[in-house]
Short mmCIF file of C-alpha atoms and ligand atoms in Angstrom, two decimals:
data_model
loop_
_atom_site.label_atom_id
_atom_site.label_comp_id
_atom_site.label_asym_id
_atom_site.label_seq_id
_atom_site.Cartn_x
_atom_site.Cartn_y
_atom_site.Cartn_z
CA MET T 5 -0.03 -0.02 0.03
CA ALA T 6 2.57 2.53 1.08
CA ILE T 7 4.74 1.57 -1.86
CA SER T 8 2.11 2.05 -4.54
CA PHE T 9 1.00 5.49 -2.89
CA ASN T 10 4.59 6.65 -3.11
CA PHE T 11 5.06 5.30 -6.62
CA PHE T 12 2.04 7.43 -7.66
CA LEU T 13 3.31 10.44 -5.91
CA LEU T 14 6.57 10.04 -7.87
CA LEU T 15 4.83 9.84 -11.21
CA LEU T 16 2.97 13.06 -10.12
CA LEU T 17 6.06 14.75 -9.22
CA LEU T 18 8.01 13.58 -12.20
CA ALA T 19 5.22 14.37 -14.73
CA GLY T 20 7.24 17.61 -14.94
CA SER T 21 7.31 19.94 -17.86
CA THR T 22 6.39 17.45 -20.54
CA THR T 23 2.79 18.17 -20.59
CA ALA T 24 2.69 21.83 -21.77
CA PHE T 25 5.18 22.69 -24.63
CA PRO T 26 6.56 26.24 -25.19
CA ASN T 27 4.67 28.17 -27.77
CA PHE T 28 7.04 28.89 -30.64
CA PHE T 29 5.03 32.18 -31.61
CA LEU T 30 5.78 33.98 -28.52
CA SER T 31 9.11 35.69 -27.87
CA PRO T 32 10.46 38.12 -25.07
CA SER T 33 11.86 40.26 -27.88
CA PHE T 34 8.54 40.64 -29.85
CA TYR T 35 8.30 44.31 -29.48
CA SER T 36 12.04 45.22 -29.38
CA ASN T 37 11.82 46.97 -32.70
CA THR T 38 8.32 48.15 -32.64
CA CYS T 39 7.95 49.25 -29.08
CA PRO T 40 11.23 49.49 -27.02
CA GLN T 41 9.72 51.60 -24.59
CA LEU T 42 7.00 48.93 -23.71
CA HIS T 43 8.94 47.26 -20.63
CA GLY T 44 9.80 50.65 -18.96
CA ILE T 45 6.18 52.12 -19.40
CA VAL T 46 4.63 49.09 -17.84
CA ARG T 47 7.33 48.79 -14.92
CA SER T 48 7.15 52.63 -14.12
CA ALA T 49 3.34 52.41 -14.23
CA MET T 50 3.02 49.55 -11.89
CA LYS T 51 5.66 51.14 -9.61
CA GLU T 52 3.38 54.18 -9.39
CA ALA T 53 0.20 51.96 -9.03
CA ILE T 54 1.65 50.17 -6.20
CA ARG T 55 2.79 53.32 -4.47
CA ASN T 56 -0.85 54.63 -4.87
CA ASP T 57 -2.28 51.22 -3.56
CA THR T 58 0.00 48.78 -2.01
CA THR T 59 -2.62 45.93 -2.63
CA ILE T 60 -3.18 46.54 -6.43
CA GLY T 61 -0.26 44.11 -7.38
CA ALA T 62 -2.42 41.09 -6.20
CA GLY T 63 -5.49 42.31 -8.28
CA LEU T 64 -3.28 42.27 -11.46
CA LEU T 65 -1.72 38.88 -10.83
CA ARG T 66 -5.17 37.28 -10.39
CA LEU T 67 -6.38 39.00 -13.47
CA PHE T 68 -3.80 37.32 -15.61
CA PHE T 69 -4.57 34.01 -14.09
CA HIS T 70 -8.37 34.29 -14.81
CA ASP T 71 -7.69 35.67 -18.18
CA CYS T 72 -5.45 32.76 -19.24
CA PHE T 73 -7.91 29.98 -17.61
CA ALA T 74 -10.81 31.34 -19.56
CA GLY T 75 -10.08 30.39 -23.09
CA GLY T 76 -6.31 31.59 -23.09
CA CYS T 77 -4.28 34.57 -22.36
CA ASP T 78 -6.14 36.73 -24.78
CA ALA T 79 -7.56 39.79 -22.69
CA SER T 80 -11.16 38.36 -23.02
CA VAL T 81 -11.29 39.13 -19.12
CA LEU T 82 -10.97 42.75 -19.75
CA LEU T 83 -14.05 43.11 -21.89
CA ASP T 84 -16.93 45.11 -20.30
CA ASP T 85 -20.48 43.48 -20.62
CA THR T 86 -22.35 44.91 -23.73
CA ARG T 87 -26.01 44.79 -24.79
CA ALA T 88 -24.99 41.97 -27.00
CA SER T 89 -22.72 39.98 -24.93
CA VAL T 90 -22.25 39.19 -21.25
CA GLY T 91 -18.46 39.09 -20.51
CA GLU T 92 -16.36 37.35 -17.90
CA LYS T 93 -16.35 40.00 -15.20
CA THR T 94 -19.66 38.67 -14.01
CA ALA T 95 -18.85 34.97 -14.01
CA PRO T 96 -19.26 33.53 -10.77
CA ALA T 97 -15.33 33.18 -9.88
CA ASN T 98 -15.08 36.89 -11.05
CA LYS T 99 -18.11 38.58 -9.73
CA ASN T 100 -17.37 41.73 -7.68
CA SER T 101 -13.84 40.81 -6.92
CA LEU T 102 -11.62 41.24 -9.78
CA ARG T 103 -9.34 44.23 -9.53
CA GLY T 104 -6.93 46.44 -11.31
CA PHE T 105 -8.59 47.23 -14.77
CA GLU T 106 -8.18 51.12 -14.41
CA VAL T 107 -4.27 50.36 -14.03
CA ILE T 108 -4.46 48.29 -17.35
CA ASP T 109 -6.43 51.10 -18.80
CA LEU T 110 -3.85 53.71 -17.76
CA ILE T 111 -0.88 51.68 -19.13
CA LYS T 112 -2.78 51.01 -22.23
CA LYS T 113 -3.04 54.95 -22.76
CA ARG T 114 0.57 55.44 -22.37
CA VAL T 115 1.48 52.36 -24.58
CA GLU T 116 -0.84 53.71 -27.22
CA ALA T 117 0.91 57.19 -26.88
CA ALA T 118 4.21 55.73 -27.35
CA CYS T 119 3.49 52.97 -29.96
CA PRO T 120 -0.07 53.33 -31.73
CA GLN T 121 -1.94 50.06 -32.37
CA THR T 122 1.01 47.93 -31.73
CA VAL T 123 0.87 46.20 -28.34
CA SER T 124 -2.01 43.90 -27.30
CA CYS T 125 -3.83 44.33 -24.19
CA ALA T 126 -3.01 40.52 -23.45
CA ASP T 127 0.69 41.27 -23.41
CA ILE T 128 0.17 44.39 -21.18
CA LEU T 129 -1.42 42.27 -18.82
CA ALA T 130 1.33 39.56 -18.89
CA LEU T 131 3.74 42.29 -18.31
CA ALA T 132 1.58 43.82 -15.50
CA ALA T 133 1.45 40.59 -13.63
CA ARG T 134 5.19 39.93 -13.77
CA ASP T 135 6.04 43.42 -12.70
CA SER T 136 3.55 43.19 -9.79
CA VAL T 137 5.45 40.08 -8.45
CA GLY T 138 8.83 41.45 -9.07
CA LEU T 139 8.11 44.77 -7.28
CA LEU T 140 6.71 43.15 -4.30
CA HIS T 141 9.96 41.27 -3.73
CA GLY T 142 9.21 38.13 -5.69
CA PRO T 143 11.10 36.39 -8.74
CA ARG T 144 11.25 37.93 -12.21
CA TRP T 145 11.04 36.09 -15.56
CA ASN T 146 11.30 36.89 -19.20
CA VAL T 147 7.71 37.47 -20.34
CA ARG T 148 7.20 35.96 -23.82
CA LEU T 149 5.21 38.29 -26.03
CA GLY T 150 3.36 38.47 -29.29
CA ARG T 151 -0.40 37.49 -28.28
CA SER T 152 -3.26 39.26 -29.88
CA ASP T 153 -6.59 40.22 -28.23
CA ALA T 154 -9.73 38.19 -28.29
CA THR T 155 -12.78 39.72 -30.16
CA ALA T 156 -15.30 38.04 -27.76
CA ALA T 157 -15.45 37.16 -24.11
CA GLU T 158 -15.77 33.76 -23.04
CA GLN T 159 -18.20 33.87 -20.01
CA ASN T 160 -18.74 30.10 -20.23
CA ALA T 161 -15.12 29.13 -20.40
CA ALA T 162 -14.73 31.34 -17.18
CA SER T 163 -17.55 29.62 -15.35
CA PHE T 164 -16.12 26.08 -16.05
CA SER T 165 -12.44 26.34 -16.08
CA LEU T 166 -11.85 28.45 -12.84
CA PRO T 167 -11.53 26.60 -9.44
CA GLY T 168 -13.39 27.85 -6.41
CA PRO T 169 -12.63 28.35 -2.83
CA GLY T 170 -14.23 24.91 -2.01
CA SER T 171 -12.37 23.00 -4.54
CA SER T 172 -10.82 19.64 -3.38
CA LEU T 173 -7.27 18.50 -4.36
CA PRO T 174 -8.43 16.27 -7.00
CA ILE T 175 -10.51 19.00 -8.69
CA LEU T 176 -7.51 21.37 -8.51
CA LEU T 177 -5.31 18.86 -10.02
CA THR T 178 -7.93 18.27 -12.80
CA MET T 179 -8.48 21.64 -13.61
CA PHE T 180 -4.90 22.52 -13.82
CA ALA T 181 -4.31 19.16 -15.85
CA ALA T 182 -6.92 20.30 -18.34
CA LYS T 183 -4.55 23.32 -19.04
CA GLY T 184 -1.32 21.16 -19.35
CA LEU T 185 -0.39 22.18 -16.02
CA ASP T 186 1.01 19.45 -13.72
CA ALA T 187 0.83 19.07 -9.88
CA ARG T 188 4.17 20.91 -9.40
CA ASP T 189 2.83 23.95 -11.41
CA MET T 190 -0.55 24.00 -9.64
CA VAL T 191 1.14 24.09 -6.26
CA ALA T 192 3.63 26.75 -7.18
CA LEU T 193 1.09 28.99 -8.77
CA SER T 194 -1.26 28.58 -5.75
CA GLY T 195 1.75 30.46 -3.87
CA ALA T 196 0.21 33.47 -5.64
CA HIS T 197 -2.00 33.57 -2.57
CA THR T 198 1.09 34.99 -0.80
CA LEU T 199 -0.39 38.18 -2.11
CA GLY T 200 -3.76 39.70 -1.36
CA ARG T 201 -7.00 38.80 0.54
CA SER T 202 -10.30 36.84 0.24
CA HIS T 203 -13.70 38.05 1.09
CA CYS T 204 -15.37 36.51 4.24
CA SER T 205 -18.05 34.77 2.16
CA LEU T 206 -15.60 32.53 0.68
CA TYR T 207 -13.77 31.40 3.91
CA ARG T 208 -16.75 31.68 6.37
CA GLU T 209 -17.60 27.89 6.05
CA ARG T 210 -13.93 26.95 6.66
CA ILE T 211 -13.41 28.85 9.71
CA HIS T 212 -16.71 27.79 11.13
CA GLY T 213 -16.61 24.15 10.25
CA ASP T 214 -13.12 22.64 9.20
CA SER T 215 -11.10 20.39 11.54
CA ASN T 216 -7.98 20.73 9.54
CA ILE T 217 -7.57 24.35 10.89
CA ASP T 218 -5.37 25.81 13.62
CA PRO T 219 -7.94 26.81 16.36
CA ALA T 220 -6.25 30.06 17.44
CA PHE T 221 -6.35 31.17 13.69
CA SER T 222 -9.97 30.37 13.04
CA ALA T 223 -11.22 31.79 16.30
CA ALA T 224 -9.44 35.29 15.40
CA LEU T 225 -11.13 35.31 12.20
CA ARG T 226 -14.62 34.23 13.34
CA SER T 227 -15.33 37.59 15.29
CA THR T 228 -15.13 39.62 11.90
CA CYS T 229 -16.74 36.91 9.78
CA PRO T 230 -19.52 35.32 11.92
CA LEU T 231 -22.18 32.71 10.52
CA GLY T 232 -25.01 34.26 8.62
CA SER T 233 -24.64 36.91 6.05
CA GLY T 234 -22.91 39.61 8.09
CA ASN T 235 -20.75 42.38 6.57
CA ALA T 236 -19.95 41.80 3.04
CA THR T 237 -17.00 44.07 2.79
CA VAL T 238 -14.85 42.15 5.49
CA THR T 239 -11.67 40.51 4.07
CA ALA T 240 -8.94 38.47 5.34
CA PRO T 241 -5.18 38.21 4.09
CA PHE T 242 -4.21 34.76 2.69
CA ASP T 243 -0.86 34.70 4.67
CA ARG T 244 0.85 36.77 7.36
CA THR T 245 2.64 38.93 4.81
CA PRO T 246 0.02 39.88 2.10
CA GLY T 247 1.97 42.78 0.73
CA ARG T 248 5.03 40.79 0.06
CA PHE T 249 5.66 38.00 -2.34
CA ASP T 250 7.35 35.34 -0.29
CA ASN T 251 6.85 31.64 0.74
CA MET T 252 4.82 32.48 3.99
CA TYR T 253 1.75 31.17 2.19
CA PHE T 254 3.35 27.64 2.37
CA LYS T 255 4.49 28.21 5.96
CA ASP T 256 1.00 29.02 6.83
CA LEU T 257 -0.34 25.95 5.23
CA VAL T 258 2.11 23.80 7.20
CA ALA T 259 0.76 25.44 10.30
CA PHE T 260 -2.99 24.71 9.16
CA ARG T 261 -3.59 28.37 8.64
CA GLY T 262 -4.82 28.19 4.99
CA LEU T 263 -7.67 30.61 4.46
CA LEU T 264 -9.66 28.81 1.89
CA LYS T 265 -10.55 25.22 1.90
CA SER T 266 -8.81 25.02 -1.41
CA ASP T 267 -5.61 26.42 -0.01
CA GLN T 268 -5.62 23.75 2.90
CA ALA T 269 -6.41 21.17 0.30
CA LEU T 270 -2.83 21.11 -0.59
CA TYR T 271 -1.58 20.33 2.88
CA GLY T 272 -2.43 17.75 5.56
CA GLY T 273 -2.31 14.18 4.29
CA SER T 274 -2.28 15.24 0.56
CA LEU T 275 -0.25 13.97 -2.16
CA VAL T 276 1.42 17.15 -2.60
CA ASP T 277 2.64 17.73 1.08
CA PRO T 278 6.29 17.09 -0.13
CA LEU T 279 6.06 20.07 -2.32
CA VAL T 280 4.28 22.31 0.17
CA GLU T 281 6.99 21.43 2.68
CA ILE T 282 9.77 22.13 0.16
CA TYR T 283 8.34 25.48 -0.61
CA SER T 284 7.82 26.44 2.96
CA GLU T 285 11.53 25.75 3.68
CA ASP T 286 13.10 27.16 0.63
CA ASN T 287 11.89 30.52 -0.88
CA ALA T 288 14.19 30.38 -3.64
CA ALA T 289 12.94 27.03 -4.90
CA PHE T 290 9.43 28.50 -4.65
CA GLY T 291 10.50 31.62 -6.64
CA ARG T 292 12.08 29.36 -9.41
CA ASP T 293 9.12 27.10 -9.76
CA PHE T 294 6.62 29.98 -9.58
CA ALA T 295 8.36 31.86 -12.39
CA ALA T 296 8.53 28.80 -14.59
CA ALA T 297 4.80 27.94 -14.06
CA MET T 298 3.96 31.61 -14.96
CA VAL T 299 5.54 31.18 -18.23
CA LYS T 300 3.64 28.18 -18.98
CA LEU T 301 0.45 29.79 -17.81
CA GLY T 302 1.13 32.64 -20.33
CA ASP T 303 1.54 30.14 -23.01
CA LEU T 304 -2.07 29.05 -22.89
CA SER T 305 -3.84 29.27 -26.15
CA PRO T 306 -2.57 32.77 -27.22
CA LEU T 307 -4.03 34.36 -30.41
CA PHE T 308 -1.77 35.26 -33.20
CA GLY T 309 -2.85 37.76 -35.64
CA LEU T 310 -6.30 37.05 -37.12
CA PRO T 311 -8.93 36.24 -35.71
CA GLY T 312 -7.59 38.28 -32.84
CA GLU T 313 -6.80 42.04 -32.96
CA ILE T 314 -4.72 44.70 -31.15
CA ARG T 315 -7.72 46.40 -29.15
CA LEU T 316 -7.33 50.21 -28.99
CA ASN T 317 -9.39 50.17 -25.74
CA CYS T 318 -8.90 47.22 -23.54
CA ARG T 319 -12.54 47.16 -22.42
CA LYS T 320 -14.17 46.78 -25.81
CA VAL T 321 -13.55 45.17 -29.15
CA ASN T 322 -12.54 47.55 -32.02
CA ALA T 323 -15.44 48.95 -33.95
C1 LIG P 1 -5.64 26.93 -7.05
C2 LIG P 1 -6.88 27.28 -7.22
C3 LIG P 1 -7.22 28.76 -6.98
C4 LIG P 1 -8.48 29.12 -6.21
C5 LIG P 1 -9.42 28.12 -5.71
C6 LIG P 1 -8.22 30.51 -6.01
C7 LIG P 1 -9.43 31.08 -5.50
C8 LIG P 1 -9.49 32.58 -5.06
C9 LIG P 1 -10.42 33.17 -4.21
C10 LIG P 1 -11.55 32.62 -3.90
C11 LIG P 1 -9.87 34.56 -4.02
C12 LIG P 1 -10.51 35.53 -3.18
C13 LIG P 1 -11.39 36.56 -4.09
C14 LIG P 1 -12.10 37.54 -3.19
O1 LIG P 1 -12.69 37.37 -2.21
O2 LIG P 1 -11.83 38.62 -3.75
C15 LIG P 1 -8.61 34.69 -4.72
C16 LIG P 1 -7.90 35.78 -4.72
C17 LIG P 1 -6.64 35.87 -5.31
N1 LIG P 1 -6.05 35.00 -6.09
FE1 LIG P 1 -6.53 32.97 -6.31
N2 LIG P 1 -7.43 30.95 -6.66
C18 LIG P 1 -6.42 30.14 -7.07
C19 LIG P 1 -5.31 30.15 -7.70
C20 LIG P 1 -4.87 31.30 -8.08
C21 LIG P 1 -3.57 31.41 -9.03
C22 LIG P 1 -3.07 30.38 -9.91
C23 LIG P 1 -3.36 32.81 -9.01
C24 LIG P 1 -2.23 33.55 -9.81
C25 LIG P 1 -1.12 33.01 -10.42
C26 LIG P 1 -4.15 33.33 -7.97
C27 LIG P 1 -4.04 34.70 -7.58
C28 LIG P 1 -4.81 35.29 -6.66
C29 LIG P 1 -4.50 36.53 -6.03
C30 LIG P 1 -3.42 37.53 -6.10
C31 LIG P 1 -5.73 36.98 -5.14
C32 LIG P 1 -5.79 38.06 -4.28
C33 LIG P 1 -6.68 39.20 -5.05
C34 LIG P 1 -6.83 40.49 -4.43
O3 LIG P 1 -6.36 40.52 -3.32
O4 LIG P 1 -7.56 41.20 -5.18
N3 LIG P 1 -5.00 32.52 -7.42
N4 LIG P 1 -8.25 33.35 -5.29
C1 LIG P 2 -1.69 57.46 -8.94
O1 LIG P 2 -2.55 58.27 -8.42
C2 LIG P 2 -2.47 59.68 -9.02
C3 LIG P 2 -3.26 60.54 -8.08
O2 LIG P 2 -4.43 60.26 -7.68
C4 LIG P 2 -3.19 59.52 -10.41
O3 LIG P 2 -3.22 60.54 -10.97
C5 LIG P 2 -2.28 58.43 -11.04
O4 LIG P 2 -3.02 58.19 -12.48
C6 LIG P 2 -2.21 57.14 -10.25
N1 LIG P 2 -1.31 56.14 -11.09
C7 LIG P 2 -1.61 54.97 -11.22
C8 LIG P 2 -0.63 54.23 -12.18
O5 LIG P 2 -2.64 54.34 -10.76
C1 LIG P 3 -17.92 46.60 7.52
O1 LIG P 3 -16.63 46.07 7.35
C2 LIG P 3 -15.77 47.28 7.00
C3 LIG P 3 -14.27 46.72 6.78
O2 LIG P 3 -13.99 45.81 7.78
C4 LIG P 3 -15.91 48.44 8.00
O3 LIG P 3 -14.99 49.51 7.51
C5 LIG P 3 -17.49 48.79 8.06
O4 LIG P 3 -17.54 49.89 8.98
C6 LIG P 3 -18.25 47.62 8.26
N1 LIG P 3 -19.71 48.02 8.27
C7 LIG P 3 -20.66 47.77 8.93
C8 LIG P 3 -21.85 48.09 8.81
O5 LIG P 3 -20.53 47.09 10.09
#
């Protein structure tokens, strides 16, 4: 029994990078002739945005994930609802909690002024997510560029592809595997919850019902997030250092202080316990795996040229 369990675990861990393959159309130097100012514009805008609101980096990192999981990294998540089509912003996993659209609008305006009709919203989002992590003391990586923007939103894709706060480990593994992301990618990417916060409605059940939770941790949260409907604006940080990109998320999981059921599902008699333990002890290993997994995430079904477009306003398709 023990042998076959370990063997399965080994297969899971060794599945490695064979599932997703790099996309040959994307390249870090895609705009080096057509918009050499691009990287500087995005980075300085992100610096400014984070100076204005230290929590906004979390919003942009999450936006990128939600864009890529709903039909590929094609800026479909940025589209506003129109009379003719309901966008992704109101899909269950996104409703009322995605943030950072104004920052993308501002960056897009500056990029359009420097290099008109050249850089896609999808690429701007990929760069903004990378710079958010880097500016908050996390790893940096080369962002592969050259995506074009979707001409329609994909609300259905957003609804069935995105995991929820109650997802179990098998569900999480299955949803990421459906995108060519293995267990190691999934655990490393979940470490994005080192940044940001969750609303009370999404962790209420866990802090009032779960047994795999540090009792002091749940008791402290229960006072501001009681059973029943309560105050809808109450939030709690995912880890003890929500403004810093570090491995505290994994240290907190090992201490049974995961905020969502889906967070704690990664640790405590789970198949991926060894990965959580490695990341909790080795911030550099986490940073390396996170960066590699973000590149893979960014390779999900990008569009090239037609039928995509270089949107002029990230919120709506070109007329
Ligand atoms: C593994 C499955 C995942 C689940 C079930 C999940 C679920 C959630 C939920 C429920 C929230 C709270 C939303 C709110 O109340 O406003 C959240 C926030 C967040 N998620 Fe995830 N997420 C997952 C993976 C990821 C990944 C892969 C990334 C990025 C690479 C990510 C980045 C974030 C960030 C940065 C926040 C904080 C947002 C903010 O403070 O505005 N998540 N996630
Ligand atoms: C930062 O705040 C200033 C003042 O409110 C505003 O003009 C500017 O556009 C903001 N910058 C970003 C990147 O959000
Ligand atoms: C709800 O919670 C927020 C943030 O914690 C607080 O600022 C606000 O006063 C609360 N509102 C009510 C009605 O208790």
